[in-house]
Short mmCIF file of C-alpha atoms and ligand atoms in Angstrom, two decimals:
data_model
loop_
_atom_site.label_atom_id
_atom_site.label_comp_id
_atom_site.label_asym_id
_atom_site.label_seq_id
_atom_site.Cartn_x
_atom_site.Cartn_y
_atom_site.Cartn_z
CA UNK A 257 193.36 92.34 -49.26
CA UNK A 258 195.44 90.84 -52.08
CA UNK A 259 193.41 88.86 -54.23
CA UNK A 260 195.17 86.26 -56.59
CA UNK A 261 194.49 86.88 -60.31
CA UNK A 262 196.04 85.67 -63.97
CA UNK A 263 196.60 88.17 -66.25
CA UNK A 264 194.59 87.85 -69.46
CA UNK A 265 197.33 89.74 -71.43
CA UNK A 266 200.06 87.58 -70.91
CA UNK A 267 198.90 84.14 -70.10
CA UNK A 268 199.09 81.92 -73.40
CA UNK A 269 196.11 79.35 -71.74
CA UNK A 270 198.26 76.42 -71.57
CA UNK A 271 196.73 74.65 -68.20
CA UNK A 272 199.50 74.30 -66.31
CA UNK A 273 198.29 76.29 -63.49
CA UNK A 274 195.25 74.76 -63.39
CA UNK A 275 196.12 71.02 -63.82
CA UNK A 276 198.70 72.36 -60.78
CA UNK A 277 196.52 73.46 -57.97
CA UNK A 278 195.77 71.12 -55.34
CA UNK A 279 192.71 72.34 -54.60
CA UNK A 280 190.98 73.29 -57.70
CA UNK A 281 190.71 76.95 -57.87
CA UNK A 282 191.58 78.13 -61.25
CA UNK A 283 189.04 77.52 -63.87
CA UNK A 284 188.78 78.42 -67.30
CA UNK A 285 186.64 79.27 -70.01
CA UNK A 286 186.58 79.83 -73.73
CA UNK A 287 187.89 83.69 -72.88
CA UNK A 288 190.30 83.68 -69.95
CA UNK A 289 191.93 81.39 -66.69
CA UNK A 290 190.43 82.72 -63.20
CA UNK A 291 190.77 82.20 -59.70
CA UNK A 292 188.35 81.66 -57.30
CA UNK A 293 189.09 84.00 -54.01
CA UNK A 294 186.85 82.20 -52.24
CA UNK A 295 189.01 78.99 -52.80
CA UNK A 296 192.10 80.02 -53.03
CA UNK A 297 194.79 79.87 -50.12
CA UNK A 298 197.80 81.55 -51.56
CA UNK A 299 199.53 77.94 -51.21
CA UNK A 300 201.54 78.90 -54.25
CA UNK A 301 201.51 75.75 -56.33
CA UNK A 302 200.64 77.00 -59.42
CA UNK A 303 203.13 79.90 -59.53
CA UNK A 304 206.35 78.33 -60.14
CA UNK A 305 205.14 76.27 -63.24
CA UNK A 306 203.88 78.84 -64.93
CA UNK A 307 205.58 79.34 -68.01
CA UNK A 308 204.92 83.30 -68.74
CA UNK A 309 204.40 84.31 -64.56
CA UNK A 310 200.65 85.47 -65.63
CA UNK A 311 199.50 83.80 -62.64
CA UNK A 312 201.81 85.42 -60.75
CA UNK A 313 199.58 88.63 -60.17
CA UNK A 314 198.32 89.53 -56.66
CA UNK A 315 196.02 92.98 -56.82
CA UNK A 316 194.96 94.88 -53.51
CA UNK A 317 191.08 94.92 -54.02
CA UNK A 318 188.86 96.12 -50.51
CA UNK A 319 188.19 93.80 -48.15
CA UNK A 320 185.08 91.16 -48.78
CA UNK A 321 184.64 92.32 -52.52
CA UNK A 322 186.66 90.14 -55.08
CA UNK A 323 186.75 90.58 -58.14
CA UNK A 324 184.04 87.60 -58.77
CA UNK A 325 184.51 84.68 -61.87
CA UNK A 326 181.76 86.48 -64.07
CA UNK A 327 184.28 89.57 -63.90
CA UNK A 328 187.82 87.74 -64.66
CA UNK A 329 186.08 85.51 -67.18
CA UNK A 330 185.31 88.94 -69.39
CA UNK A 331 187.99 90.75 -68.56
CA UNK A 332 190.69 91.71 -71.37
CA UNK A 333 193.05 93.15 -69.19
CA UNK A 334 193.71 93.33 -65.79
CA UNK A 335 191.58 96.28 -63.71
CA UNK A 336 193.31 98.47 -61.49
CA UNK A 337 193.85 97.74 -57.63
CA UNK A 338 190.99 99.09 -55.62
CA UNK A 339 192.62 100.25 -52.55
CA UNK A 340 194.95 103.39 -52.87
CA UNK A 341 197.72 102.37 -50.18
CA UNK A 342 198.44 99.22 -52.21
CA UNK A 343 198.71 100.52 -55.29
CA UNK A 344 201.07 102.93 -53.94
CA UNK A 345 202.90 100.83 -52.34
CA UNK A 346 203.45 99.00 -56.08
CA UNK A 347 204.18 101.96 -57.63
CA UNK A 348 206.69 103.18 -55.32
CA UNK A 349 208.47 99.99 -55.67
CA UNK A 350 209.03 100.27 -52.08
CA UNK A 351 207.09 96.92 -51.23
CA UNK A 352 206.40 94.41 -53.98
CA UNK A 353 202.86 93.59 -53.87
CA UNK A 354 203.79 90.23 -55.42
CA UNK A 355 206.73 89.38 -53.31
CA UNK A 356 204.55 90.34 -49.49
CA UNK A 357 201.58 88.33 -50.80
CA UNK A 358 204.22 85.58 -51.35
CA UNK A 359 206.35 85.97 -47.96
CA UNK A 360 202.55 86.12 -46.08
CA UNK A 361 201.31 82.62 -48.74
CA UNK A 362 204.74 80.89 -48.04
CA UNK A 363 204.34 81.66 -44.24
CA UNK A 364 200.55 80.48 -44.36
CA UNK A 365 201.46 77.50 -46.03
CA UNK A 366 204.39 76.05 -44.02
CA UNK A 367 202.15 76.54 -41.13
CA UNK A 368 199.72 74.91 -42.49
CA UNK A 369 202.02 71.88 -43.16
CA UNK A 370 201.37 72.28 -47.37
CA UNK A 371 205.06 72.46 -48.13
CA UNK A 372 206.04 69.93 -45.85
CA UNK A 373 203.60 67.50 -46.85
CA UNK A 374 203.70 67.48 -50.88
CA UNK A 375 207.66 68.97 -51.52
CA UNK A 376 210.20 67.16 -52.50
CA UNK A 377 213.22 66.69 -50.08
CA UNK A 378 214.54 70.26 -50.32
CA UNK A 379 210.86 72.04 -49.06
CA UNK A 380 210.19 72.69 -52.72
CA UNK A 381 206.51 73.22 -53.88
CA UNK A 382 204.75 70.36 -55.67
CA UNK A 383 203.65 70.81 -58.84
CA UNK A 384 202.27 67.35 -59.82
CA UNK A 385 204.15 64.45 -60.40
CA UNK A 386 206.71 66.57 -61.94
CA UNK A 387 209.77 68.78 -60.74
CA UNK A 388 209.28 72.50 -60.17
CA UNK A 389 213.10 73.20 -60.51
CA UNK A 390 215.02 72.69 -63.66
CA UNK A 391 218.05 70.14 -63.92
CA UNK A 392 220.94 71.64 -61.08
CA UNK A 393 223.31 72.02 -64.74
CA UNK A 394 220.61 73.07 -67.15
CA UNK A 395 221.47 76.66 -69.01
CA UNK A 396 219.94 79.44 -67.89
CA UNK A 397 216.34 80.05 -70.19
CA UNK A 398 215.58 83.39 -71.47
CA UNK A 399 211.50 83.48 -71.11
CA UNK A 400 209.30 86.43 -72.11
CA UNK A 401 211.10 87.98 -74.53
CA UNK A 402 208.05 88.43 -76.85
CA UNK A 403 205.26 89.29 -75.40
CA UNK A 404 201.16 89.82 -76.46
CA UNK A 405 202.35 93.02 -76.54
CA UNK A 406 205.45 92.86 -78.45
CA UNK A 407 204.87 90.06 -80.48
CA UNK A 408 207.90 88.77 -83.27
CA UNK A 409 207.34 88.34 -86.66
CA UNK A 410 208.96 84.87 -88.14
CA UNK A 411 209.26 83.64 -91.45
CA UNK A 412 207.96 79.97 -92.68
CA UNK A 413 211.14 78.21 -94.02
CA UNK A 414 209.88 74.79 -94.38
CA UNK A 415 206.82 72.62 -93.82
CA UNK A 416 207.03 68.90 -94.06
CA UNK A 417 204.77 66.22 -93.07
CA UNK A 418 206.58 63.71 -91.14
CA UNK A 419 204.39 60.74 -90.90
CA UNK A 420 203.31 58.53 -94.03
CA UNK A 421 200.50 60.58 -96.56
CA UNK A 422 198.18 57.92 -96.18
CA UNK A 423 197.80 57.82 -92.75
CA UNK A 424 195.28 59.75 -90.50
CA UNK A 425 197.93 61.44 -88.63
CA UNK A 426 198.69 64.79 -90.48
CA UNK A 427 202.13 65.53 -88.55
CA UNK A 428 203.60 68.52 -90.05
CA UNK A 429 207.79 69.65 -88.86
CA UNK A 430 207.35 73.33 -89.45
CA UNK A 431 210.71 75.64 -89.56
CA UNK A 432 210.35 78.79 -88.67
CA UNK A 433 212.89 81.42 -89.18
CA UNK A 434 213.31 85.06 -87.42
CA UNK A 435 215.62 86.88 -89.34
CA UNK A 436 217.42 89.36 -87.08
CA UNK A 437 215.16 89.34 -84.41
CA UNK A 438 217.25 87.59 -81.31
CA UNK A 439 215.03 84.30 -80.17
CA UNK A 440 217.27 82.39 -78.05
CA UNK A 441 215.49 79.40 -77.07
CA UNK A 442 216.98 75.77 -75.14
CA UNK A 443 215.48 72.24 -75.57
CA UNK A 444 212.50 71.97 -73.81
CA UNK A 445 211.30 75.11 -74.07
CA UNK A 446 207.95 76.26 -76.10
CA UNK A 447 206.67 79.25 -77.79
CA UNK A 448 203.06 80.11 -78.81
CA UNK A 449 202.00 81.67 -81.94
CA UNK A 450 198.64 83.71 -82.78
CA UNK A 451 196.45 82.40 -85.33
CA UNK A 452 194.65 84.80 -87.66
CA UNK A 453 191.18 86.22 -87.22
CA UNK A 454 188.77 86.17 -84.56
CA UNK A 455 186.44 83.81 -82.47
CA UNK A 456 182.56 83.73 -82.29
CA UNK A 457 182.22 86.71 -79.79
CA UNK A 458 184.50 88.61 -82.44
CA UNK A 459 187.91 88.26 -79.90
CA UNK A 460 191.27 87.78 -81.83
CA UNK A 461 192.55 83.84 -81.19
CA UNK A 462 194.37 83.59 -78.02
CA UNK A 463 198.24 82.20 -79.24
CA UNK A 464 198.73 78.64 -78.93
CA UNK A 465 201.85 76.41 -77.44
CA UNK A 466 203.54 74.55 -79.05
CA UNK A 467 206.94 72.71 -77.97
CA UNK A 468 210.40 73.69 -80.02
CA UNK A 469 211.94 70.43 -82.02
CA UNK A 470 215.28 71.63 -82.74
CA UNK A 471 217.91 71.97 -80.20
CA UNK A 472 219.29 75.54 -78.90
CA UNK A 473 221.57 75.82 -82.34
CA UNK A 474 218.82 76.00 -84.79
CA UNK A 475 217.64 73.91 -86.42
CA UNK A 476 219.98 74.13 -89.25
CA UNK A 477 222.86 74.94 -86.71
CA UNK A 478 223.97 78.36 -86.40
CA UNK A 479 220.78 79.65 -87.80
CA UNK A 480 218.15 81.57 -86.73
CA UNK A 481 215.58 79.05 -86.51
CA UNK A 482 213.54 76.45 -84.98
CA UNK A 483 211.26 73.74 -85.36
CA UNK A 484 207.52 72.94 -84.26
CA UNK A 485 205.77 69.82 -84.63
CA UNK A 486 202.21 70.10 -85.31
CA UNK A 487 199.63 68.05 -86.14
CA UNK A 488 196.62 68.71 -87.75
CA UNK A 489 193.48 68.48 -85.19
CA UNK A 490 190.05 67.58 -86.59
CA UNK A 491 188.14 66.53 -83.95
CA UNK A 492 187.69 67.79 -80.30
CA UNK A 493 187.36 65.76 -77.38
CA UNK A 494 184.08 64.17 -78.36
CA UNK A 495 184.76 62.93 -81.40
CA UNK A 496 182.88 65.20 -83.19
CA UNK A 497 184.31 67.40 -86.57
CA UNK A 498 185.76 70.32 -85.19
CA UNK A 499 188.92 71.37 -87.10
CA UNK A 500 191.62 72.98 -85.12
CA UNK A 501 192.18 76.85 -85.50
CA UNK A 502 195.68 76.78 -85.40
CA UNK A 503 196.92 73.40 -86.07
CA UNK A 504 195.19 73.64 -89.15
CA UNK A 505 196.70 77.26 -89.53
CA UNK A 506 199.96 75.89 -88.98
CA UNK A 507 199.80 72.72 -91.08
CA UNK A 508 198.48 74.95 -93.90
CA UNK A 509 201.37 77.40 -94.04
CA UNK A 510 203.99 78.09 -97.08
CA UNK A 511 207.11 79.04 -97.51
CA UNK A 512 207.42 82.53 -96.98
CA UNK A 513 204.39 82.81 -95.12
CA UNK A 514 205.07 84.62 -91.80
CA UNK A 515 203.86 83.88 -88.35
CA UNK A 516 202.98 86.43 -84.99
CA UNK A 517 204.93 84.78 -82.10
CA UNK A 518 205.31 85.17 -78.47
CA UNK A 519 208.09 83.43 -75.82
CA UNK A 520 210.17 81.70 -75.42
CA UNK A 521 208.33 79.94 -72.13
CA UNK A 522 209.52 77.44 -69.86
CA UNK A 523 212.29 77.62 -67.16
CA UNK A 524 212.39 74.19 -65.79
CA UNK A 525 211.50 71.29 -68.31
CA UNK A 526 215.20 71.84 -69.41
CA UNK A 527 217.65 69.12 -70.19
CA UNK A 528 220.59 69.05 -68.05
CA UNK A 529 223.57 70.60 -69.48
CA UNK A 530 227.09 68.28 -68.40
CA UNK A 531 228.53 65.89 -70.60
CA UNK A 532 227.73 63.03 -68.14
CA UNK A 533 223.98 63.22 -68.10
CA UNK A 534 221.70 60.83 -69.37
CA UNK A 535 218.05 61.32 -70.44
CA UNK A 536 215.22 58.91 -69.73
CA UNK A 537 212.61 60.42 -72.36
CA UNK A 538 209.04 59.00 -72.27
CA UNK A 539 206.67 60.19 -75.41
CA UNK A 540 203.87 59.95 -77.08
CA UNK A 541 203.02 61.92 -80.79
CA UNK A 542 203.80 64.93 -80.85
CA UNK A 543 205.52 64.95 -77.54
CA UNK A 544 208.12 63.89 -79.08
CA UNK A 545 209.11 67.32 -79.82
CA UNK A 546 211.69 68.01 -77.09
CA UNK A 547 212.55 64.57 -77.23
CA UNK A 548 214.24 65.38 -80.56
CA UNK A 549 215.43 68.67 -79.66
CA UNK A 550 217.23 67.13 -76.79
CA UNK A 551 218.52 64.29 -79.25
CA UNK A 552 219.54 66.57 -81.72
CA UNK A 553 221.52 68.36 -78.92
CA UNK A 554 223.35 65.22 -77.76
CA UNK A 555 223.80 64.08 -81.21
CA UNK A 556 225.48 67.62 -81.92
CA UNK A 557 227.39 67.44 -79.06
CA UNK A 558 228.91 64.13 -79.36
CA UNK A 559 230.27 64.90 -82.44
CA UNK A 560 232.54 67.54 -80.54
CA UNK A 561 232.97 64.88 -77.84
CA UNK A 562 231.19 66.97 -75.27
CA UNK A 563 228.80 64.07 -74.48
CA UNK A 564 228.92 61.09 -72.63
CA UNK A 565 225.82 60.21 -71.39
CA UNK A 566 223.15 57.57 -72.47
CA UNK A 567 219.67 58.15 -73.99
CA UNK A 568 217.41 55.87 -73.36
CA UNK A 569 214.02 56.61 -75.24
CA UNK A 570 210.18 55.56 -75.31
CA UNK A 571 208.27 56.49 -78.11
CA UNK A 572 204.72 55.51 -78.86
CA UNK A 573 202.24 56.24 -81.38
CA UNK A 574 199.37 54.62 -83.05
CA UNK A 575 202.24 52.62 -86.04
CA UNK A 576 204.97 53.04 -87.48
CA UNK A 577 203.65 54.71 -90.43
CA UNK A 578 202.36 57.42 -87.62
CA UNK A 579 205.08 57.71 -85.47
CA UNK A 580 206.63 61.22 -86.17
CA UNK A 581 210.33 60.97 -87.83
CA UNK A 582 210.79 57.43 -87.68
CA UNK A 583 212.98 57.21 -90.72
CA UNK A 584 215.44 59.89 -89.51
CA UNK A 585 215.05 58.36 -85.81
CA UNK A 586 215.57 54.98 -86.83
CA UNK A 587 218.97 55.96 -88.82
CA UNK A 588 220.56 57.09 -85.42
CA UNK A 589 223.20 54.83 -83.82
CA UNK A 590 222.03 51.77 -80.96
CA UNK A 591 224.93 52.91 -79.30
CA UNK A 592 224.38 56.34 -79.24
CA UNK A 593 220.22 56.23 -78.03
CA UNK A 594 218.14 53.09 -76.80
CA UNK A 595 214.97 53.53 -78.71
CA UNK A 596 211.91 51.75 -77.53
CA UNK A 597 208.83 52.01 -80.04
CA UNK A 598 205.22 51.05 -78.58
CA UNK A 599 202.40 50.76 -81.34
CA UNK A 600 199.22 50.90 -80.28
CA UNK A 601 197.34 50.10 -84.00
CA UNK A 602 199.87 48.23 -85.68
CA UNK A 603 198.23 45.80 -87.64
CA UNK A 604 199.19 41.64 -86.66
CA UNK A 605 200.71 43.34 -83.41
CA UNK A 606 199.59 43.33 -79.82
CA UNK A 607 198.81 46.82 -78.56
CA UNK A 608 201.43 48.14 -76.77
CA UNK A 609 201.80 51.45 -74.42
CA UNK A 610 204.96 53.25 -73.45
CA UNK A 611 204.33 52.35 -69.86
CA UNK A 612 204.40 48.38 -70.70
CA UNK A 613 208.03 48.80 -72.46
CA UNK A 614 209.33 50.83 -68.99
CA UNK A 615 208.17 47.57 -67.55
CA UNK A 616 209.72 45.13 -70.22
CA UNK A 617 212.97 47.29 -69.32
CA UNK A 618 212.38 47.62 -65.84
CA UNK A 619 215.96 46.29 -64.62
CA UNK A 620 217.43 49.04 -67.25
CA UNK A 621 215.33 52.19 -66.48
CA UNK A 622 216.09 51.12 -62.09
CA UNK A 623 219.57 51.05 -63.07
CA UNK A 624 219.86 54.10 -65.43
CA UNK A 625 217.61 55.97 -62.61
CA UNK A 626 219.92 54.95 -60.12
CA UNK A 627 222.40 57.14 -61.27
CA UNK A 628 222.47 60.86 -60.30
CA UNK A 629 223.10 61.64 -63.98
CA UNK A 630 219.97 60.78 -65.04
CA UNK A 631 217.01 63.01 -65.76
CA UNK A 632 213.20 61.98 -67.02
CA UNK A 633 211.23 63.71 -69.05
CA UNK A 634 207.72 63.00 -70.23
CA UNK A 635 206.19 64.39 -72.95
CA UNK A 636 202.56 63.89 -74.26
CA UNK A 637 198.93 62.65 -73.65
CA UNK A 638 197.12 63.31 -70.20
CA UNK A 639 196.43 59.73 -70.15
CA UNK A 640 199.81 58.07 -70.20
CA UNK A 641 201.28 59.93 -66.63
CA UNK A 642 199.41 57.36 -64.78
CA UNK A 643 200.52 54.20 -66.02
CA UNK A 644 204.08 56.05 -66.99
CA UNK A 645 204.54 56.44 -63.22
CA UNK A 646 203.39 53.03 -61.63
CA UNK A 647 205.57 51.35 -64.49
CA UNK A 648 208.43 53.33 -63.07
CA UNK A 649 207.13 52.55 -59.63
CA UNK A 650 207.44 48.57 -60.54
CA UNK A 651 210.80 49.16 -62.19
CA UNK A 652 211.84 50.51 -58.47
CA UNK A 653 210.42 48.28 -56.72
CA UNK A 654 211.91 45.23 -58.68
CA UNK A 655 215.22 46.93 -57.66
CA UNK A 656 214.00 46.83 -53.78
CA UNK A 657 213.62 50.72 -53.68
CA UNK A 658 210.55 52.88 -52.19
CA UNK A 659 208.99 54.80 -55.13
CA UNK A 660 207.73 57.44 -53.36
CA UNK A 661 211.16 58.20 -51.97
CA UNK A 662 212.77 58.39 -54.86
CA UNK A 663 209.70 59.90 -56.42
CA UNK A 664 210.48 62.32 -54.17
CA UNK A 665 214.30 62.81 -54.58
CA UNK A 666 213.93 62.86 -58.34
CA UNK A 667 211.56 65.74 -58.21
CA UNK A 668 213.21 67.72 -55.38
CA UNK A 669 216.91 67.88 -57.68
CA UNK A 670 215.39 68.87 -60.88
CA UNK A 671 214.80 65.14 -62.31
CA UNK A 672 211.29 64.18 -63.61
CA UNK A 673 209.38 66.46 -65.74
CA UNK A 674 206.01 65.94 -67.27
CA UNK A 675 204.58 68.09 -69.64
CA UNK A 676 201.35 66.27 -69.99
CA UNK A 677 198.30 67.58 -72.03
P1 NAP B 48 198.09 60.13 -80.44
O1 NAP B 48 198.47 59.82 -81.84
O2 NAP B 48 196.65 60.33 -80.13
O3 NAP B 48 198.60 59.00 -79.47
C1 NAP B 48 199.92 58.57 -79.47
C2 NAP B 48 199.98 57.21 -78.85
O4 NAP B 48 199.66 57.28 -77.45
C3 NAP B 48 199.00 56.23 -79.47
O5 NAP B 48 199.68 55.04 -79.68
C4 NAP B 48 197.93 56.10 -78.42
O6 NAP B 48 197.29 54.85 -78.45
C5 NAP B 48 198.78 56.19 -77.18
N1 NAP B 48 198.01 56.37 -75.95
C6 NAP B 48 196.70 56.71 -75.81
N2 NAP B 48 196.35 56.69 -74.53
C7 NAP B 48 197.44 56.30 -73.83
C8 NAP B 48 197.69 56.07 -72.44
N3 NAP B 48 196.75 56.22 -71.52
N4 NAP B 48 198.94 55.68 -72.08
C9 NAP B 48 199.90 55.51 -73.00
N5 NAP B 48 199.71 55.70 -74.32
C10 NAP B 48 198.50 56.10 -74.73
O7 NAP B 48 198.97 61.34 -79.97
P2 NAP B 48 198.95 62.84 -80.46
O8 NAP B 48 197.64 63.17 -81.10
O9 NAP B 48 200.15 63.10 -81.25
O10 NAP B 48 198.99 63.62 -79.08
C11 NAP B 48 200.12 63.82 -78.34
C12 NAP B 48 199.84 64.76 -77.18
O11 NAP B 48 201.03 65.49 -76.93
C13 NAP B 48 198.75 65.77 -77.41
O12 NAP B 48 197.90 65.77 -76.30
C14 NAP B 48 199.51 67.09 -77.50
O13 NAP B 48 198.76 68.19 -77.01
C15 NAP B 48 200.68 66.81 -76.62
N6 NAP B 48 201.88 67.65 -76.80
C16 NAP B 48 202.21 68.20 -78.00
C17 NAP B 48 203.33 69.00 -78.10
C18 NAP B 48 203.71 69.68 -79.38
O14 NAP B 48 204.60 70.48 -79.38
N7 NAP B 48 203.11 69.41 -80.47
C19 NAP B 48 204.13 69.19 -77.00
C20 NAP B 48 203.76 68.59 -75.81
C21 NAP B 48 202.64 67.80 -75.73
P3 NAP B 48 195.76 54.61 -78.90
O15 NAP B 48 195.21 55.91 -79.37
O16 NAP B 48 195.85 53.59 -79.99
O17 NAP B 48 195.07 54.07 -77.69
#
């Protein structure tokens, strides 16, 4: 049988996959991302959003004996296939392992009515609330290029906090150069990045994501550079003192210091790529990073009056003093982006979310959405998605349309993406 397994070598442990599957299969653990055989139906879900195609591994083991959780949880790298015929038939090349256990999945799940059910209008897998297809104009990503294997070497060009030194937010816009080494990346896209040293069962540090800030130009255009922004985590989930590994890594590099990096990642949380587009872009923090490399692209582009779209952006953070490049955001034109600022902790202000400006707006965001132009993208805390989505539910219905239709048509053609975390 083909048994569905992640590759510990290549995936960067970012979630997706498991966040993705419908019927809770992949789990995780300090080490590595698994998959339960005994859950898993081959539906597929998970494989598309993937941004490195480490779940996309299917290895012939004998019949009745998976590889078991304990196993996958320790392993380092991927053990060989158990049954001779399949592994020949991988190495000949004559039958892609991967591609049969996806004809046989795609055929078990039409039949079972998955892709029906949950795809958007075009039969294309769900994955979540969001698209599993890039924009139809987007530019085509280059993913994979650096590998755990083949990791590049960049060089720290600039670190700058970008939200007000008193504050309790330490968000750091960290430029990162790589010399001669060719790292083509487009808005949207991420890259991970090893930190140094080892965790408490003496493993090295698994790399970390992190979104790219600058648009597909540079940063400082025509160079060969990007942005990151980072901020510094202190805390885990509970509350309690538990400082980041490599946000604190991160935040704590110099100029000249040099990072290990892997990617680029990420094929379909793309911006679209014709002059008539327009962005919806919902953030919070430090999701705002491919909100300002998309930004920074229109801005760029407008200047050469290849751009003719609107931009139409909500931002929140705790206040202003918090909210990641609000001087440099605030200085861009009204008529060039529609910026709407929620502040959750501003002092002598009611707390406001993202989700209750899309409402304030609702005519605006129905109208904008109305248009085949216009793409979504969401960016930021777990939490928001919910209340994100039923505001732009209300803001449909107020303009008498079915969300869940065009829910469903904004998906299906590349037009809502959530990267969530
Ligand atoms: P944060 O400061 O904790 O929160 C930003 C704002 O979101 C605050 O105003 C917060 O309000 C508000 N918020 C909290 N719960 C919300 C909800 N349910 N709905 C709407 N708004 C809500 O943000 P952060 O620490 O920067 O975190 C941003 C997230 O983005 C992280 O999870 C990060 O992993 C993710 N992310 C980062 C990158 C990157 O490249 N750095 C890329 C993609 C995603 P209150 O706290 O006052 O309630």
């Amino acid at each position: 049988m083909k048994q569905h397994l992640i590759d510990p070598e290549v995936c960067i442990r970012c979630n997706t996959c498991e966040e993705t599957c419908p019927i809770d299969a992949i789990t995780h653990d300090s080490n590595n991302y698994v998959v339960d055989a005994a859950i898993c139906n081959h539906c597929m879900a998970c494989v598309p959003p993937c941004p490195t195609g480490a779940i996309d591994n299917w290895l012939s083991v004998l019949a009745g004996s998976p590889h078991t959780l304990e196993e996958q949880l320790n392993w380092e790298v991927l053990p060989p296939p158990q049954e001779e015929s399949g592994a020949q038939l991988e190495a000949d090349g004559s039958v892609s392992a991967a591609a049969a256990a996806r004809a046989a999945a795609a055929g078990a799940a039409a039949a079972a009515g998955i892709l029906s059910e949950d795809s958007g209008l075009d039969g294309v897998p769900s994955t979540g609330a969001g698209s599993s297809v890039p924009p139809w104009s987007a530019a085509q990503p280059q993913v994979n290029l650096y590998t755990h294997k083949n990791p590049v070497t960049a060089t720290v060009v600039g670190n700058y906090r970008v939200t007000d030194e008193d504050t309790e937010s330490d968000i750091r816009h960290i430029v990162l150069d790589f010399g001669a080494a060719p790292f083509p990346v487009l808005e949207g896209q991420s890259i991970a990045i090893f930190p140094p040293g080892t965790d408490s069962s003496g493993r090295a540090f698994h790399a970390r994501q992190y979104s790219i800030a600058s648009p597909r130009d540079g940063e400082r255009p025509r160079y060969n550079n990007l942005s990151l922004t980072v901020k510094r985590v202190m805390t885990d989930s509970a509350g309690n003192v538990v400082p980041g590994v490599c946000s604190n890594y991160l935040c704590d590099l110099k100029k000249n210091d040099t990072v290990q990096v892997i990617g680029p990642f990420g094929s379909t949380f793309l911006m679209p790529n014709h002059p008539e587009a327009n962005l919806i872009m919902i953030c919070t923090g430090t999701g705002s990073a491919p909100m300002r490399a998309m930004t920074e692209r229109c801005r760029r582009q407008l200047k050469e009056k290849a751009f003719n779209g609107r931009l139409m952006l909500f931002f929140g953070a705790r206040t202003q003093r918090e909210l990641p490049y609000f001087g440099p955001l605030m200085n861009l034109p009204a008529d060039f982006i529609d910026i709407n600022l929620a502040l959750s902790r501003e002092p002598s202000q009611p707390k406001r979310y993202v989700q209750d400006l899309i409402r304030e707006r609702a005519v605006d965001v129905a109208r904008l959405l109305d248009n085949e132009n216009t793409c979504v993208f969401i960016c930021g805390l777990k939490g928001m998605e919910e209340g994100v989505l039923h505001a732009l539910d209300a803001a449909i219905g107020l303009a008498g349309q079915e969300w869940p239709e065009v829910h469903a048509k904004l998906k299906a053609q590349g037009r809502l993406h959530v990267e969530t975390y």
